[in-house]
XYZ file of C-alpha atoms in Angstrom:
293
model
C -79.612 123.068 -20.661
C -79.615 120.653 -23.920
C -81.801 120.651 -26.808
C -83.558 118.110 -28.114
C -84.857 118.122 -31.180
C -88.835 117.120 -31.763
C -90.020 114.224 -33.384
C -93.100 116.173 -33.397
C -94.640 119.753 -36.110
C -96.239 120.168 -33.164
C -94.168 120.994 -31.212
C -91.461 122.562 -33.156
C -92.040 125.886 -31.282
C -88.688 127.618 -30.022
C -90.673 127.850 -26.666
C -91.122 124.005 -26.373
C -87.880 122.603 -26.620
C -86.464 123.360 -22.673
C -89.506 121.015 -22.587
C -88.027 118.544 -24.502
C -85.622 118.227 -22.887
C -85.371 114.176 -20.483
C -82.674 116.602 -17.550
C -85.336 119.254 -17.794
C -85.079 121.351 -14.479
C -87.879 124.227 -13.266
C -85.494 125.892 -10.818
C -83.065 126.286 -14.534
C -85.391 126.774 -16.821
C -86.454 129.903 -15.114
C -83.396 131.213 -14.002
C -81.954 131.025 -17.245
C -85.458 132.507 -19.646
C -86.215 135.705 -16.611
C -83.620 138.301 -16.003
C -82.354 138.836 -12.282
C -84.398 140.566 -8.971
C -82.848 143.830 -8.872
C -82.611 144.671 -4.249
C -81.448 146.854 -3.824
C -80.560 150.347 -5.412
C -76.828 150.803 -3.460
C -75.365 147.277 -4.396
C -73.980 146.027 -6.919
C -75.911 144.569 -9.353
C -76.302 143.249 -12.673
C -77.177 145.350 -15.937
C -80.202 143.116 -17.076
C -81.908 143.752 -13.642
C -85.303 144.111 -13.383
C -87.771 146.028 -10.924
C -90.134 143.332 -8.699
C -92.816 145.229 -10.847
C -91.083 144.466 -14.509
C -90.244 141.362 -13.494
C -93.704 140.242 -12.263
C -94.854 141.396 -15.588
C -92.432 139.347 -17.610
C -93.343 136.541 -15.926
C -96.945 137.173 -16.729
C -96.080 137.426 -20.845
C -93.685 134.251 -20.156
C -96.325 131.998 -18.004
C -99.447 133.112 -21.410
C -97.779 132.208 -23.682
C -96.473 128.701 -21.943
C -100.564 128.618 -21.323
C -101.408 129.392 -24.947
C -98.900 126.734 -25.970
C -101.165 124.503 -23.579
C -104.144 125.157 -25.041
C -102.690 124.754 -27.911
C -101.583 121.364 -27.376
C -104.185 120.237 -25.120
C -106.621 120.735 -29.192
C -104.215 118.501 -30.705
C -104.200 115.439 -28.132
C -107.990 115.466 -28.415
C -108.391 115.733 -32.210
C -106.152 113.225 -32.046
C -107.263 110.641 -29.058
C -110.993 110.825 -31.651
C -109.457 109.561 -34.444
C -108.434 106.816 -32.471
C -111.484 106.606 -31.457
C -112.808 106.180 -34.829
C -109.580 104.112 -36.994
C -110.319 101.629 -34.048
C -114.299 101.434 -34.864
C -113.138 100.723 -38.240
C -110.379 98.593 -37.276
C -111.746 96.792 -36.680
C -115.538 96.149 -38.651
C -112.535 96.019 -41.244
C -110.956 92.828 -39.713
C -114.096 90.618 -38.910
C -114.802 91.899 -42.743
C -112.033 90.212 -44.363
C -112.380 87.362 -41.682
C -115.484 86.843 -42.768
C -114.503 86.740 -46.119
C -111.607 83.841 -45.603
C -113.892 82.039 -44.433
C -116.526 82.126 -47.325
C -112.682 81.093 -49.567
C -111.775 78.637 -47.137
C -115.272 76.750 -46.764
C -115.109 77.429 -50.473
C -111.898 75.556 -51.071
C -112.112 73.070 -49.038
C -115.869 72.384 -50.300
C -117.792 73.373 -53.092
C -114.083 74.085 -55.046
C -113.045 70.947 -53.898
C -113.768 68.510 -56.975
C -112.278 71.250 -59.409
C -109.658 72.129 -57.710
C -109.355 68.183 -58.094
C -109.041 68.328 -61.375
C -105.781 70.332 -61.988
C -103.597 67.166 -60.131
C -102.507 64.750 -62.697
C -103.255 61.398 -62.092
C -101.011 58.236 -61.107
C -98.407 61.474 -60.427
C -95.536 59.000 -58.232
C -92.837 60.662 -56.550
C -89.231 59.619 -56.834
C -87.558 57.629 -54.502
C -85.915 58.840 -52.314
C -82.303 56.461 -52.798
C -82.688 57.007 -56.993
C -83.242 61.103 -56.331
C -79.756 60.680 -54.631
C -77.994 58.128 -56.844
C -79.798 61.496 -59.629
C -78.117 63.901 -57.840
C -74.637 61.455 -57.393
C -74.413 61.798 -60.819
C -75.642 65.746 -63.189
C -73.397 67.993 -61.973
C -74.183 71.061 -59.474
C -75.890 73.444 -61.460
C -74.030 77.214 -61.019
C -75.417 79.041 -58.483
C -77.140 81.700 -59.460
C -76.163 85.434 -59.302
C -79.445 87.231 -60.001
C -82.685 87.671 -57.714
C -85.697 85.166 -59.012
C -87.834 88.019 -60.519
C -91.518 88.001 -59.397
C -94.186 86.237 -60.519
C -97.078 88.574 -62.607
C -100.320 87.416 -61.734
C -102.727 85.403 -63.827
C -104.401 87.679 -66.775
C -107.294 85.703 -65.870
C -108.300 87.448 -62.694
C -110.316 89.942 -62.295
C -109.152 93.279 -61.261
C -110.089 94.407 -58.077
C -113.663 96.739 -57.463
C -113.353 99.158 -55.039
C -115.540 97.996 -51.410
C -117.813 100.990 -51.594
C -118.863 100.748 -54.202
C -120.118 97.836 -53.352
C -121.917 98.865 -50.513
C -123.490 101.457 -52.455
C -125.059 99.202 -54.856
C -126.105 96.318 -52.185
C -128.013 99.833 -50.431
C -129.544 100.721 -53.539
C -130.528 96.638 -54.396
C -132.337 96.287 -50.748
C -134.089 99.775 -51.551
C -135.488 99.051 -54.685
C -136.319 95.139 -52.984
C -138.721 97.905 -50.510
C -139.763 99.835 -53.758
C -140.719 97.919 -55.738
C -143.075 95.720 -53.459
C -144.942 99.637 -52.752
C -145.391 100.267 -56.275
C -146.876 100.675 -58.145
C -150.519 100.737 -56.632
C -149.788 99.871 -52.271
C -151.478 96.621 -51.343
C -152.426 95.465 -47.794
C -149.904 92.993 -48.633
C -147.316 94.188 -50.170
C -147.278 96.674 -47.276
C -147.122 94.267 -44.738
C -143.758 92.492 -46.533
C -142.103 95.328 -46.613
C -142.661 96.044 -43.244
C -141.581 92.524 -42.656
C -138.717 92.977 -44.909
C -137.641 96.274 -42.249
C -137.988 93.913 -39.314
C -135.536 91.521 -41.097
C -132.575 94.567 -42.261
C -133.843 96.050 -38.770
C -131.824 92.853 -36.700
C -129.622 92.625 -39.199
C -127.966 96.143 -38.868
C -127.203 94.999 -34.793
C -123.730 93.310 -35.907
C -122.569 96.336 -36.571
C -123.770 97.456 -32.438
C -120.368 99.967 -31.189
C -118.598 100.117 -34.295
C -118.117 103.127 -36.395
C -121.023 101.538 -38.698
C -123.769 101.756 -36.524
C -125.559 105.037 -37.240
C -124.815 105.176 -41.013
C -127.382 101.769 -40.866
C -129.088 102.028 -38.720
C -130.367 106.100 -40.573
C -130.837 103.999 -43.943
C -133.584 101.324 -42.003
C -135.396 104.164 -40.935
C -135.550 106.187 -44.599
C -137.215 102.461 -45.720
C -139.588 102.199 -42.883
C -140.515 105.697 -43.728
C -141.036 104.685 -47.040
C -143.984 102.347 -46.082
C -144.711 105.273 -43.559
C -145.211 107.226 -46.499
C -147.160 104.709 -48.774
C -149.232 103.035 -46.398
C -150.611 106.980 -45.739
C -150.926 107.254 -49.526
C -152.601 103.859 -49.995
C -155.556 104.828 -46.688
C -156.238 108.242 -48.741
C -156.882 107.381 -51.943
C -159.585 104.552 -50.057
C -160.895 107.265 -48.514
C -161.290 109.982 -51.556
C -162.647 106.604 -52.688
C -165.003 105.873 -51.023
C -166.527 109.850 -50.836
C -166.520 109.486 -54.548
C -169.051 106.606 -54.808
C -171.232 108.668 -51.254
C -170.678 111.751 -55.012
C -171.737 109.226 -56.592
C -174.956 107.542 -55.191
C -176.323 110.055 -53.880
C -175.931 112.599 -57.815
C -178.342 108.742 -58.271
C -180.787 109.085 -56.051
C -181.786 112.829 -56.630
C -181.942 111.729 -60.617
C -185.011 109.498 -59.587
C -186.170 111.644 -57.515
C -186.433 114.156 -60.627
C -187.636 111.880 -62.750
C -190.636 110.426 -60.201
C -191.486 114.462 -60.025
C -192.196 114.800 -63.565
C -193.801 111.319 -64.014
C -196.158 113.124 -61.822
C -195.983 116.149 -62.724
C -197.201 114.980 -66.000
C -200.037 112.092 -64.800
C -201.899 114.422 -63.213
C -201.948 117.091 -66.317
C -202.770 114.178 -67.745
C -205.629 113.711 -65.763
C -206.446 116.778 -65.195
C -206.772 117.432 -70.053
C -208.021 113.590 -69.954
C -206.401 110.264 -71.199
C -205.146 109.183 -74.467
C -203.317 109.890 -77.233
C -203.113 113.402 -76.379
C -201.532 111.953 -72.614
C -199.801 109.815 -74.938
C -198.022 112.166 -76.671
C -196.932 115.557 -74.090
C -194.726 112.884 -72.377
C -192.429 111.423 -74.304
C -192.197 114.942 -75.920
C -190.127 115.704 -72.586
C -188.928 112.607 -72.513
C -187.037 113.425 -75.673
C -186.277 117.220 -74.498
C -185.020 115.819 -71.320
């Protein structure tokens, strides 16, 4: 059976080579792989002939080896299929992104930058007539043929180098997160919290553009993180509001207690003054008690 050179390293094992042949025959493969069976002890047999039990054991060993190779190739095929699915979603996203950039560039060149581009076109440029061009070609000698291929024109030096897209994406995500945190710091109010919730809702609606692509889950997790920031700010505001109310109730209770003690002292002073008599002595003792407090 002719062997075929494998096209992939996954099937480079020697045990798999017969299966790669386009003329693979199961009967010929088994006859070439397994030794002959010894039918009787008296008949003339091949030296490699084995008894039925020995042949069954060797066959089982060979089947186990083929089963292990089948399991390995099945796992490799599963991984390759997953990679193809992931790369397909990513490729579709990149195609849509490049399509949007191409449309934006076309609109910029044909609409917003049209007047600026026309400034570089010389005014009054005329195309010579065909007859004059033919006469000039007849009079002038033909230029010698070029033997060297033209060298590629280098790019203009004023063009900026391309920026990596992952860094631009991270900067955009940080800008969106900063727009939410700016609304919630330093002290969140009901107005700023409501504005932040509206902004998060807009971003959640925008994230539906990536539905069905590889970017769907990362975008959803990012929006969920922003929503969690808004919820934490709302909880913090409620706790601060409840703490302020508790402090106000505590201060009000202390003021009432101090007012009650002052009234009691005045009543006791009045009763002592009534028992001892009014006049300058009562006023002096009252003044001394106030100073002592």
